[in-house]
Amino acid sequence: EVQLVESGGGLVKPGGSLRLSCAASGFTFSNAWMNWVRQAPGKGLEWVGRIKSKTDGVTTDYAAPVKGRFAISRDDSKNTLYLQMNSLKTEDTAVYFCTTEPRHLGLDYWGQGTLVTVSS
Amino acid sequence: DIQMTQSPSSLSASVGDRVTITCRASQSISSYLNWYQQKAGKAPKLLIYATSSLQSGVPSRFSGSGSGTDFTLTISSLQPEDFATYYCQQSYSTPYTFGQGTKLEIK
């Protein structure tokens, strides 16, 4: 059974940093493309970014609002995905989900999400 | 960036009704269009990928069609568990983008 478990969310002040983790199991993590998607309270879904597998170059792509502030990485030896968030803004407040992506064919498995609140 | 526009933004319907939600892309996305269902407080669930392919375990009352810029999600006979918010998403190119959502409510 595929499982994705996010952790690391919490309350942080504007300008601060936070690192989210997503522990994966039930599939071959090293072969998977992984994404982060967020949802601000009461709002719709917003794609944050993606990291490809090692065989596809471990390349990353980001949404414009987070480019240069957020960084996605992966540790295939630990089956874990990360989202390093720097220079946080109040508008980054959201539930952050990690998801798997079978290469352009949708985001098929999702974690339960972790809440990040940016507030002074 | 590719903009995704869903309509309607909300919809009231009854159990047994046939419902259609549309999604329009600002440029051609071939068939790289996906549909998700989200219930309150839960993670989204992939229903349909690549325009018309039903994700494993999803009931056959859900179907998708379209190509290029115009797409539809159809629920043939609404069930009580279908009342939720639905999102389209393009996976043609990054940045991936979602529609603003369609909230399906009980009439």
JSON list of C-alpha atoms in Angstrom, two decimals:
[
{"chain": "A", "resi": 1, "resn": "GLU", "atom": "CA", "xyz": [0.00, 0.00, 0.00]},
{"chain": "A", "resi": 2, "resn": "VAL", "atom": "CA", "xyz": [1.33, 3.41, -0.99]},
{"chain": "A", "resi": 3, "resn": "GLN", "atom": "CA", "xyz": [1.77, 5.76, 1.95]},
{"chain": "A", "resi": 4, "resn": "LEU", "atom": "CA", "xyz": [2.96, 9.35, 2.02]},
{"chain": "A", "resi": 5, "resn": "VAL", "atom": "CA", "xyz": [3.33, 11.00, 5.41]},
{"chain": "A", "resi": 6, "resn": "GLU", "atom": "CA", "xyz": [4.21, 14.68, 5.64]},
{"chain": "A", "resi": 7, "resn": "SER", "atom": "CA", "xyz": [5.74, 16.26, 8.70]},
{"chain": "A", "resi": 8, "resn": "GLY", "atom": "CA", "xyz": [7.51, 19.42, 9.75]},
{"chain": "A", "resi": 9, "resn": "GLY", "atom": "CA", "xyz": [4.69, 21.92, 9.57]},
{"chain": "A", "resi": 10, "resn": "GLY", "atom": "CA", "xyz": [4.05, 24.50, 12.24]},
{"chain": "A", "resi": 11, "resn": "LEU", "atom": "CA", "xyz": [3.99, 28.18, 13.11]},
{"chain": "A", "resi": 12, "resn": "VAL", "atom": "CA", "xyz": [6.82, 30.35, 11.80]},
{"chain": "A", "resi": 13, "resn": "LYS", "atom": "CA", "xyz": [7.36, 34.10, 11.66]},
{"chain": "A", "resi": 14, "resn": "PRO", "atom": "CA", "xyz": [7.54, 35.99, 8.37]},
{"chain": "A", "resi": 15, "resn": "GLY", "atom": "CA", "xyz": [11.05, 35.79, 6.98]},
{"chain": "A", "resi": 16, "resn": "GLY", "atom": "CA", "xyz": [11.68, 32.49, 8.73]},
{"chain": "A", "resi": 17, "resn": "SER", "atom": "CA", "xyz": [12.46, 29.04, 7.39]},
{"chain": "A", "resi": 18, "resn": "LEU", "atom": "CA", "xyz": [10.95, 25.60, 7.67]},
{"chain": "A", "resi": 19, "resn": "ARG", "atom": "CA", "xyz": [11.71, 22.20, 6.20]},
{"chain": "A", "resi": 20, "resn": "LEU", "atom": "CA", "xyz": [8.93, 19.78, 5.40]},
{"chain": "A", "resi": 21, "resn": "SER", "atom": "CA", "xyz": [9.48, 16.06, 4.99]},
{"chain": "A", "resi": 22, "resn": "CYS", "atom": "CA", "xyz": [7.44, 13.44, 3.21]},
{"chain": "A", "resi": 23, "resn": "ALA", "atom": "CA", "xyz": [8.14, 9.81, 4.14]},
{"chain": "A", "resi": 24, "resn": "ALA", "atom": "CA", "xyz": [7.19, 7.42, 1.36]},
{"chain": "A", "resi": 25, "resn": "SER", "atom": "CA", "xyz": [6.51, 3.69, 1.43]},
{"chain": "A", "resi": 26, "resn": "GLY", "atom": "CA", "xyz": [4.77, 1.02, -0.61]},
{"chain": "A", "resi": 27, "resn": "PHE", "atom": "CA", "xyz": [6.39, 1.86, -3.95]},
{"chain": "A", "resi": 28, "resn": "THR", "atom": "CA", "xyz": [9.83, 2.30, -5.51]},
{"chain": "A", "resi": 29, "resn": "PHE", "atom": "CA", "xyz": [10.50, 5.84, -4.35]},
{"chain": "A", "resi": 30, "resn": "SER", "atom": "CA", "xyz": [13.73, 6.23, -6.33]},
{"chain": "A", "resi": 31, "resn": "ASN", "atom": "CA", "xyz": [11.83, 5.82, -9.61]},
{"chain": "A", "resi": 32, "resn": "ALA", "atom": "CA", "xyz": [9.08, 8.28, -8.72]},
{"chain": "A", "resi": 33, "resn": "TRP", "atom": "CA", "xyz": [8.55, 11.86, -9.74]},
{"chain": "A", "resi": 34, "resn": "MET", "atom": "CA", "xyz": [7.35, 13.75, -6.68]},
{"chain": "A", "resi": 35, "resn": "ASN", "atom": "CA", "xyz": [5.41, 16.98, -6.30]},
{"chain": "A", "resi": 36, "resn": "TRP", "atom": "CA", "xyz": [4.38, 19.41, -3.60]},
{"chain": "A", "resi": 37, "resn": "VAL", "atom": "CA", "xyz": [0.94, 21.01, -3.78]},
{"chain": "A", "resi": 38, "resn": "ARG", "atom": "CA", "xyz": [-0.47, 23.50, -1.27]},
{"chain": "A", "resi": 39, "resn": "GLN", "atom": "CA", "xyz": [-3.87, 24.77, -0.29]},
{"chain": "A", "resi": 40, "resn": "ALA", "atom": "CA", "xyz": [-4.38, 28.03, 1.60]},
{"chain": "A", "resi": 41, "resn": "PRO", "atom": "CA", "xyz": [-7.26, 28.01, 4.11]},
{"chain": "A", "resi": 42, "resn": "GLY", "atom": "CA", "xyz": [-10.57, 28.00, 2.24]},
{"chain": "A", "resi": 43, "resn": "LYS", "atom": "CA", "xyz": [-8.85, 28.28, -1.14]},
{"chain": "A", "resi": 44, "resn": "GLY", "atom": "CA", "xyz": [-8.10, 26.05, -4.11]},
{"chain": "A", "resi": 45, "resn": "LEU", "atom": "CA", "xyz": [-5.13, 23.88, -4.94]},
{"chain": "A", "resi": 46, "resn": "GLU", "atom": "CA", "xyz": [-1.82, 25.43, -5.96]},
{"chain": "A", "resi": 47, "resn": "TRP", "atom": "CA", "xyz": [1.07, 23.47, -7.43]},
{"chain": "A", "resi": 48, "resn": "VAL", "atom": "CA", "xyz": [4.36, 24.28, -5.67]},
{"chain": "A", "resi": 49, "resn": "GLY", "atom": "CA", "xyz": [6.97, 22.26, -7.50]},
{"chain": "A", "resi": 50, "resn": "ARG", "atom": "CA", "xyz": [8.27, 18.92, -8.69]},
{"chain": "A", "resi": 51, "resn": "ILE", "atom": "CA", "xyz": [11.42, 16.82, -8.59]},
{"chain": "A", "resi": 52, "resn": "LYS", "atom": "CA", "xyz": [12.10, 14.11, -11.12]},
{"chain": "A", "resi": 53, "resn": "SER", "atom": "CA", "xyz": [13.80, 10.80, -10.41]},
{"chain": "A", "resi": 54, "resn": "LYS", "atom": "CA", "xyz": [17.55, 10.22, -10.57]},
{"chain": "A", "resi": 55, "resn": "THR", "atom": "CA", "xyz": [17.20, 8.43, -13.89]},
{"chain": "A", "resi": 56, "resn": "ASP", "atom": "CA", "xyz": [15.44, 11.53, -15.26]},
{"chain": "A", "resi": 57, "resn": "GLY", "atom": "CA", "xyz": [18.12, 13.88, -13.95]},
{"chain": "A", "resi": 58, "resn": "VAL", "atom": "CA", "xyz": [16.68, 14.86, -10.53]},
{"chain": "A", "resi": 59, "resn": "THR", "atom": "CA", "xyz": [15.59, 18.11, -12.14]},
{"chain": "A", "resi": 60, "resn": "THR", "atom": "CA", "xyz": [13.32, 20.49, -10.26]},
{"chain": "A", "resi": 61, "resn": "ASP", "atom": "CA", "xyz": [10.62, 22.93, -11.36]},
{"chain": "A", "resi": 62, "resn": "TYR", "atom": "CA", "xyz": [8.84, 25.52, -9.26]},
{"chain": "A", "resi": 63, "resn": "ALA", "atom": "CA", "xyz": [5.84, 27.77, -9.34]},
{"chain": "A", "resi": 64, "resn": "ALA", "atom": "CA", "xyz": [6.65, 31.45, -9.75]},
{"chain": "A", "resi": 65, "resn": "PRO", "atom": "CA", "xyz": [5.52, 32.52, -6.23]},
{"chain": "A", "resi": 66, "resn": "VAL", "atom": "CA", "xyz": [8.05, 30.20, -4.57]},
{"chain": "A", "resi": 67, "resn": "LYS", "atom": "CA", "xyz": [10.91, 30.14, -7.07]},
{"chain": "A", "resi": 68, "resn": "GLY", "atom": "CA", "xyz": [14.15, 31.24, -5.42]},
{"chain": "A", "resi": 69, "resn": "ARG", "atom": "CA", "xyz": [12.73, 30.77, -1.91]},
{"chain": "A", "resi": 70, "resn": "PHE", "atom": "CA", "xyz": [11.73, 27.10, -1.85]},
{"chain": "A", "resi": 71, "resn": "ALA", "atom": "CA", "xyz": [13.86, 24.08, -2.75]},
{"chain": "A", "resi": 72, "resn": "ILE", "atom": "CA", "xyz": [12.74, 20.50, -3.30]},
{"chain": "A", "resi": 73, "resn": "SER", "atom": "CA", "xyz": [15.16, 17.65, -2.68]},
{"chain": "A", "resi": 74, "resn": "ARG", "atom": "CA", "xyz": [15.03, 13.92, -2.17]},
{"chain": "A", "resi": 75, "resn": "ASP", "atom": "CA", "xyz": [16.97, 11.25, -0.31]},
{"chain": "A", "resi": 76, "resn": "ASP", "atom": "CA", "xyz": [16.32, 7.99, -2.11]},
{"chain": "A", "resi": 77, "resn": "SER", "atom": "CA", "xyz": [18.23, 6.05, 0.57]},
{"chain": "A", "resi": 78, "resn": "LYS", "atom": "CA", "xyz": [15.65, 7.22, 3.12]},
{"chain": "A", "resi": 79, "resn": "ASN", "atom": "CA", "xyz": [12.61, 7.21, 0.79]},
{"chain": "A", "resi": 80, "resn": "THR", "atom": "CA", "xyz": [12.04, 10.81, 1.80]},
{"chain": "A", "resi": 81, "resn": "LEU", "atom": "CA", "xyz": [11.09, 13.97, -0.05]},
{"chain": "A", "resi": 82, "resn": "TYR", "atom": "CA", "xyz": [11.87, 17.42, 1.33]},
{"chain": "A", "resi": 83, "resn": "LEU", "atom": "CA", "xyz": [10.65, 20.96, 0.87]},
{"chain": "A", "resi": 84, "resn": "GLN", "atom": "CA", "xyz": [12.98, 23.61, 2.23]},
{"chain": "A", "resi": 85, "resn": "MET", "atom": "CA", "xyz": [11.08, 26.87, 2.61]},
{"chain": "A", "resi": 86, "resn": "ASN", "atom": "CA", "xyz": [13.01, 30.10, 3.19]},
{"chain": "A", "resi": 87, "resn": "SER", "atom": "CA", "xyz": [12.01, 33.76, 3.41]},
{"chain": "A", "resi": 88, "resn": "LEU", "atom": "CA", "xyz": [8.49, 32.71, 4.29]},
{"chain": "A", "resi": 89, "resn": "LYS", "atom": "CA", "xyz": [5.63, 35.11, 3.73]},
{"chain": "A", "resi": 90, "resn": "THR", "atom": "CA", "xyz": [2.17, 35.23, 5.26]},
{"chain": "A", "resi": 91, "resn": "GLU", "atom": "CA", "xyz": [0.76, 34.16, 1.89]},
{"chain": "A", "resi": 92, "resn": "ASP", "atom": "CA", "xyz": [2.66, 30.87, 2.19]},
{"chain": "A", "resi": 93, "resn": "THR", "atom": "CA", "xyz": [0.24, 29.82, 4.94]},
{"chain": "A", "resi": 94, "resn": "ALA", "atom": "CA", "xyz": [-1.34, 26.60, 3.67]},
{"chain": "A", "resi": 95, "resn": "VAL", "atom": "CA", "xyz": [-1.65, 22.87, 4.02]},
{"chain": "A", "resi": 96, "resn": "TYR", "atom": "CA", "xyz": [1.21, 21.31, 2.06]},
{"chain": "A", "resi": 97, "resn": "PHE", "atom": "CA", "xyz": [0.68, 17.96, 0.37]},
{"chain": "A", "resi": 98, "resn": "CYS", "atom": "CA", "xyz": [3.27, 15.70, -1.20]},
{"chain": "A", "resi": 99, "resn": "THR", "atom": "CA", "xyz": [2.15, 13.65, -4.17]},
{"chain": "A", "resi": 100, "resn": "THR", "atom": "CA", "xyz": [3.45, 11.08, -6.60]},
{"chain": "A", "resi": 101, "resn": "GLU", "atom": "CA", "xyz": [3.30, 11.71, -10.33]},
{"chain": "A", "resi": 102, "resn": "PRO", "atom": "CA", "xyz": [3.42, 8.93, -12.95]},
{"chain": "A", "resi": 103, "resn": "ARG", "atom": "CA", "xyz": [5.07, 11.18, -15.52]},
{"chain": "A", "resi": 104, "resn": "HIS", "atom": "CA", "xyz": [2.48, 13.71, -16.64]},
{"chain": "A", "resi": 105, "resn": "LEU", "atom": "CA", "xyz": [-0.42, 11.34, -15.90]},
{"chain": "A", "resi": 106, "resn": "GLY", "atom": "CA", "xyz": [-1.86, 13.16, -12.92]},
{"chain": "A", "resi": 107, "resn": "LEU", "atom": "CA", "xyz": [-0.96, 13.26, -9.23]},
{"chain": "A", "resi": 108, "resn": "ASP", "atom": "CA", "xyz": [-2.08, 9.83, -8.14]},
{"chain": "A", "resi": 109, "resn": "TYR", "atom": "CA", "xyz": [-1.17, 9.42, -4.48]},
{"chain": "A", "resi": 110, "resn": "TRP", "atom": "CA", "xyz": [-1.36, 12.16, -1.85]},
{"chain": "A", "resi": 111, "resn": "GLY", "atom": "CA", "xyz": [-0.28, 12.47, 1.73]},
{"chain": "A", "resi": 112, "resn": "GLN", "atom": "CA", "xyz": [-2.61, 13.79, 4.42]},
{"chain": "A", "resi": 113, "resn": "GLY", "atom": "CA", "xyz": [-0.93, 17.20, 4.38]},
{"chain": "A", "resi": 114, "resn": "THR", "atom": "CA", "xyz": [0.89, 19.30, 6.94]},
{"chain": "A", "resi": 115, "resn": "LEU", "atom": "CA", "xyz": [-0.17, 22.81, 7.96]},
{"chain": "A", "resi": 116, "resn": "VAL", "atom": "CA", "xyz": [2.29, 25.68, 7.71]},
{"chain": "A", "resi": 117, "resn": "THR", "atom": "CA", "xyz": [1.24, 28.94, 9.34]},
{"chain": "A", "resi": 118, "resn": "VAL", "atom": "CA", "xyz": [3.30, 32.06, 8.71]},
{"chain": "A", "resi": 119, "resn": "SER", "atom": "CA", "xyz": [2.36, 34.73, 11.19]},
{"chain": "A", "resi": 120, "resn": "SER", "atom": "CA", "xyz": [3.97, 37.18, 13.58]},
{"chain": "B", "resi": 1, "resn": "ASP", "atom": "CA", "xyz": [1.83, 29.86, -17.70]},
{"chain": "B", "resi": 2, "resn": "ILE", "atom": "CA", "xyz": [-1.24, 27.91, -18.79]},
{"chain": "B", "resi": 3, "resn": "GLN", "atom": "CA", "xyz": [-4.42, 29.18, -17.17]},
{"chain": "B", "resi": 4, "resn": "MET", "atom": "CA", "xyz": [-7.21, 26.73, -16.36]},
{"chain": "B", "resi": 5, "resn": "THR", "atom": "CA", "xyz": [-10.77, 28.01, -16.12]},
{"chain": "B", "resi": 6, "resn": "GLN", "atom": "CA", "xyz": [-13.49, 25.81, -14.66]},
{"chain": "B", "resi": 7, "resn": "SER", "atom": "CA", "xyz": [-17.20, 26.34, -14.85]},
{"chain": "B", "resi": 8, "resn": "PRO", "atom": "CA", "xyz": [-19.42, 26.56, -13.03]},
{"chain": "B", "resi": 9, "resn": "SER", "atom": "CA", "xyz": [-17.73, 27.54, -9.76]},
{"chain": "B", "resi": 10, "resn": "SER", "atom": "CA", "xyz": [-20.63, 26.00, -7.86]},
{"chain": "B", "resi": 11, "resn": "LEU", "atom": "CA", "xyz": [-23.46, 23.70, -8.74]},
{"chain": "B", "resi": 12, "resn": "SER", "atom": "CA", "xyz": [-26.54, 22.41, -6.92]},
{"chain": "B", "resi": 13, "resn": "ALA", "atom": "CA", "xyz": [-27.87, 19.03, -7.99]},
{"chain": "B", "resi": 14, "resn": "SER", "atom": "CA", "xyz": [-29.89, 16.10, -6.72]},
{"chain": "B", "resi": 15, "resn": "VAL", "atom": "CA", "xyz": [-29.05, 12.45, -6.22]},
{"chain": "B", "resi": 16, "resn": "GLY", "atom": "CA", "xyz": [-29.49, 10.70, -9.55]},
{"chain": "B", "resi": 17, "resn": "ASP", "atom": "CA", "xyz": [-28.82, 13.79, -11.66]},
{"chain": "B", "resi": 18, "resn": "ARG", "atom": "CA", "xyz": [-26.35, 13.87, -14.54]},
{"chain": "B", "resi": 19, "resn": "VAL", "atom": "CA", "xyz": [-23.78, 16.59, -13.99]},
{"chain": "B", "resi": 20, "resn": "THR", "atom": "CA", "xyz": [-21.16, 18.11, -16.27]},
{"chain": "B", "resi": 21, "resn": "ILE", "atom": "CA", "xyz": [-18.24, 20.33, -15.26]},
{"chain": "B", "resi": 22, "resn": "THR", "atom": "CA", "xyz": [-16.14, 22.04, -17.87]},
{"chain": "B", "resi": 23, "resn": "CYS", "atom": "CA", "xyz": [-12.52, 23.12, -17.90]},
{"chain": "B", "resi": 24, "resn": "ARG", "atom": "CA", "xyz": [-10.84, 25.34, -20.46]},
{"chain": "B", "resi": 25, "resn": "ALA", "atom": "CA", "xyz": [-7.11, 25.78, -20.95]},
{"chain": "B", "resi": 26, "resn": "SER", "atom": "CA", "xyz": [-5.58, 29.04, -22.16]},
{"chain": "B", "resi": 27, "resn": "GLN", "atom": "CA", "xyz": [-3.61, 27.08, -24.78]},
{"chain": "B", "resi": 28, "resn": "SER", "atom": "CA", "xyz": [-3.60, 23.57, -26.14]},
{"chain": "B", "resi": 29, "resn": "ILE", "atom": "CA", "xyz": [-2.60, 20.94, -23.59]},
{"chain": "B", "resi": 30, "resn": "SER", "atom": "CA", "xyz": [-3.18, 17.94, -25.85]},
{"chain": "B", "resi": 31, "resn": "SER", "atom": "CA", "xyz": [-4.78, 15.32, -23.58]},
{"chain": "B", "resi": 32, "resn": "TYR", "atom": "CA", "xyz": [-2.81, 16.18, -20.42]},
{"chain": "B", "resi": 33, "resn": "LEU", "atom": "CA", "xyz": [-5.85, 17.01, -18.33]},
{"chain": "B", "resi": 34, "resn": "ASN", "atom": "CA", "xyz": [-6.66, 15.47, -14.97]},
{"chain": "B", "resi": 35, "resn": "TRP", "atom": "CA", "xyz": [-9.63, 15.66, -12.60]},
{"chain": "B", "resi": 36, "resn": "TYR", "atom": "CA", "xyz": [-9.63, 15.49, -8.79]},
{"chain": "B", "resi": 37, "resn": "GLN", "atom": "CA", "xyz": [-12.28, 15.22, -6.13]},
{"chain": "B", "resi": 38, "resn": "GLN", "atom": "CA", "xyz": [-11.73, 16.79, -2.73]},
{"chain": "B", "resi": 39, "resn": "LYS", "atom": "CA", "xyz": [-13.90, 16.43, 0.34]},
{"chain": "B", "resi": 40, "resn": "ALA", "atom": "CA", "xyz": [-13.67, 18.80, 3.27]},
{"chain": "B", "resi": 41, "resn": "GLY", "atom": "CA", "xyz": [-10.55, 18.29, 5.36]},
{"chain": "B", "resi": 42, "resn": "LYS", "atom": "CA", "xyz": [-9.20, 15.55, 3.09]},
{"chain": "B", "resi": 43, "resn": "ALA", "atom": "CA", "xyz": [-6.50, 15.29, 0.47]},
{"chain": "B", "resi": 44, "resn": "PRO", "atom": "CA", "xyz": [-7.61, 15.44, -3.16]},
{"chain": "B", "resi": 45, "resn": "LYS", "atom": "CA", "xyz": [-8.24, 12.17, -4.95]},
{"chain": "B", "resi": 46, "resn": "LEU", "atom": "CA", "xyz": [-7.33, 11.57, -8.58]},
{"chain": "B", "resi": 47, "resn": "LEU", "atom": "CA", "xyz": [-10.44, 10.55, -10.54]},
{"chain": "B", "resi": 48, "resn": "ILE", "atom": "CA", "xyz": [-9.42, 10.80, -14.18]},
{"chain": "B", "resi": 49, "resn": "TYR", "atom": "CA", "xyz": [-6.05, 11.25, -15.85]},
{"chain": "B", "resi": 50, "resn": "ALA", "atom": "CA", "xyz": [-5.10, 12.00, -19.43]},
{"chain": "B", "resi": 51, "resn": "THR", "atom": "CA", "xyz": [-8.57, 13.39, -20.16]},
{"chain": "B", "resi": 52, "resn": "SER", "atom": "CA", "xyz": [-10.52, 10.14, -20.09]},
{"chain": "B", "resi": 53, "resn": "SER", "atom": "CA", "xyz": [-8.66, 7.38, -18.25]},
{"chain": "B", "resi": 54, "resn": "LEU", "atom": "CA", "xyz": [-10.39, 6.30, -15.06]},
{"chain": "B", "resi": 55, "resn": "GLN", "atom": "CA", "xyz": [-8.08, 5.96, -12.07]},
{"chain": "B", "resi": 56, "resn": "SER", "atom": "CA", "xyz": [-8.15, 2.54, -10.46]},
{"chain": "B", "resi": 57, "resn": "GLY", "atom": "CA", "xyz": [-11.04, 2.13, -8.03]},
{"chain": "B", "resi": 58, "resn": "VAL", "atom": "CA", "xyz": [-13.03, 5.11, -9.31]},
{"chain": "B", "resi": 59, "resn": "PRO", "atom": "CA", "xyz": [-16.67, 4.30, -10.13]},
{"chain": "B", "resi": 60, "resn": "SER", "atom": "CA", "xyz": [-17.62, 4.14, -13.80]},
{"chain": "B", "resi": 61, "resn": "ARG", "atom": "CA", "xyz": [-20.26, 6.86, -13.36]},
{"chain": "B", "resi": 62, "resn": "PHE", "atom": "CA", "xyz": [-17.33, 9.29, -13.67]},
{"chain": "B", "resi": 63, "resn": "SER", "atom": "CA", "xyz": [-16.11, 10.00, -17.19]},
{"chain": "B", "resi": 64, "resn": "GLY", "atom": "CA", "xyz": [-14.01, 12.60, -18.94]},
{"chain": "B", "resi": 65, "resn": "SER", "atom": "CA", "xyz": [-13.70, 13.87, -22.47]},
{"chain": "B", "resi": 66, "resn": "GLY", "atom": "CA", "xyz": [-12.15, 16.60, -24.59]},
{"chain": "B", "resi": 67, "resn": "SER", "atom": "CA", "xyz": [-8.87, 17.55, -26.17]},
{"chain": "B", "resi": 68, "resn": "GLY", "atom": "CA", "xyz": [-6.81, 20.61, -26.95]},
{"chain": "B", "resi": 69, "resn": "THR", "atom": "CA", "xyz": [-8.31, 23.34, -24.80]},
{"chain": "B", "resi": 70, "resn": "ASP", "atom": "CA", "xyz": [-11.81, 22.17, -23.83]},
{"chain": "B", "resi": 71, "resn": "PHE", "atom": "CA", "xyz": [-12.55, 19.34, -21.42]},
{"chain": "B", "resi": 72, "resn": "THR", "atom": "CA", "xyz": [-15.47, 17.97, -19.46]},
{"chain": "B", "resi": 73, "resn": "LEU", "atom": "CA", "xyz": [-16.04, 15.81, -16.41]},
{"chain": "B", "resi": 74, "resn": "THR", "atom": "CA", "xyz": [-19.38, 14.03, -16.33]},
{"chain": "B", "resi": 75, "resn": "ILE", "atom": "CA", "xyz": [-21.00, 12.22, -13.43]},
{"chain": "B", "resi": 76, "resn": "SER", "atom": "CA", "xyz": [-23.76, 10.12, -14.96]},
{"chain": "B", "resi": 77, "resn": "SER", "atom": "CA", "xyz": [-25.90, 9.59, -11.85]},
{"chain": "B", "resi": 78, "resn": "LEU", "atom": "CA", "xyz": [-24.97, 11.53, -8.74]},
{"chain": "B", "resi": 79, "resn": "GLN", "atom": "CA", "xyz": [-24.56, 9.57, -5.55]},
{"chain": "B", "resi": 80, "resn": "PRO", "atom": "CA", "xyz": [-24.58, 11.05, -2.03]},
{"chain": "B", "resi": 81, "resn": "GLU", "atom": "CA", "xyz": [-20.82, 10.53, -1.70]},
{"chain": "B", "resi": 82, "resn": "ASP", "atom": "CA", "xyz": [-20.15, 12.62, -4.84]},
{"chain": "B", "resi": 83, "resn": "PHE", "atom": "CA", "xyz": [-20.94, 15.93, -3.20]},
{"chain": "B", "resi": 84, "resn": "ALA", "atom": "CA", "xyz": [-17.51, 17.52, -3.00]},
{"chain": "B", "resi": 85, "resn": "THR", "atom": "CA", "xyz": [-15.27, 20.02, -4.77]},
{"chain": "B", "resi": 86, "resn": "TYR", "atom": "CA", "xyz": [-13.79, 19.09, -8.14]},
{"chain": "B", "resi": 87, "resn": "TYR", "atom": "CA", "xyz": [-10.61, 20.45, -9.70]},
{"chain": "B", "resi": 88, "resn": "CYS", "atom": "CA", "xyz": [-9.11, 20.11, -13.15]},
{"chain": "B", "resi": 89, "resn": "GLN", "atom": "CA", "xyz": [-5.33, 20.26, -13.59]},
{"chain": "B", "resi": 90, "resn": "GLN", "atom": "CA", "xyz": [-3.06, 20.40, -16.61]},
{"chain": "B", "resi": 91, "resn": "SER", "atom": "CA", "xyz": [0.08, 18.28, -16.64]},
{"chain": "B", "resi": 92, "resn": "TYR", "atom": "CA", "xyz": [1.20, 19.29, -20.11]},
{"chain": "B", "resi": 93, "resn": "SER", "atom": "CA", "xyz": [3.94, 21.58, -18.89]},
{"chain": "B", "resi": 94, "resn": "THR", "atom": "CA", "xyz": [5.24, 23.09, -15.68]},
{"chain": "B", "resi": 95, "resn": "PRO", "atom": "CA", "xyz": [4.19, 25.11, -13.85]},
{"chain": "B", "resi": 96, "resn": "TYR", "atom": "CA", "xyz": [1.29, 22.71, -13.49]},
{"chain": "B", "resi": 97, "resn": "THR", "atom": "CA", "xyz": [-1.91, 24.63, -12.91]},
{"chain": "B", "resi": 98, "resn": "PHE", "atom": "CA", "xyz": [-5.31, 23.85, -11.42]},
{"chain": "B", "resi": 99, "resn": "GLY", "atom": "CA", "xyz": [-8.71, 25.21, -12.15]},
{"chain": "B", "resi": 100, "resn": "GLN", "atom": "CA", "xyz": [-10.32, 27.23, -9.37]},
{"chain": "B", "resi": 101, "resn": "GLY", "atom": "CA", "xyz": [-12.63, 24.38, -8.40]},
{"chain": "B", "resi": 102, "resn": "THR", "atom": "CA", "xyz": [-16.31, 23.51, -8.71]},
{"chain": "B", "resi": 103, "resn": "LYS", "atom": "CA", "xyz": [-18.24, 22.96, -5.50]},
{"chain": "B", "resi": 104, "resn": "LEU", "atom": "CA", "xyz": [-21.00, 20.42, -6.02]},
{"chain": "B", "resi": 105, "resn": "GLU", "atom": "CA", "xyz": [-23.75, 20.78, -3.45]},
{"chain": "B", "resi": 106, "resn": "ILE", "atom": "CA", "xyz": [-26.95, 18.94, -2.68]},
{"chain": "B", "resi": 107, "resn": "LYS", "atom": "CA", "xyz": [-30.09, 20.64, -3.97]}
]
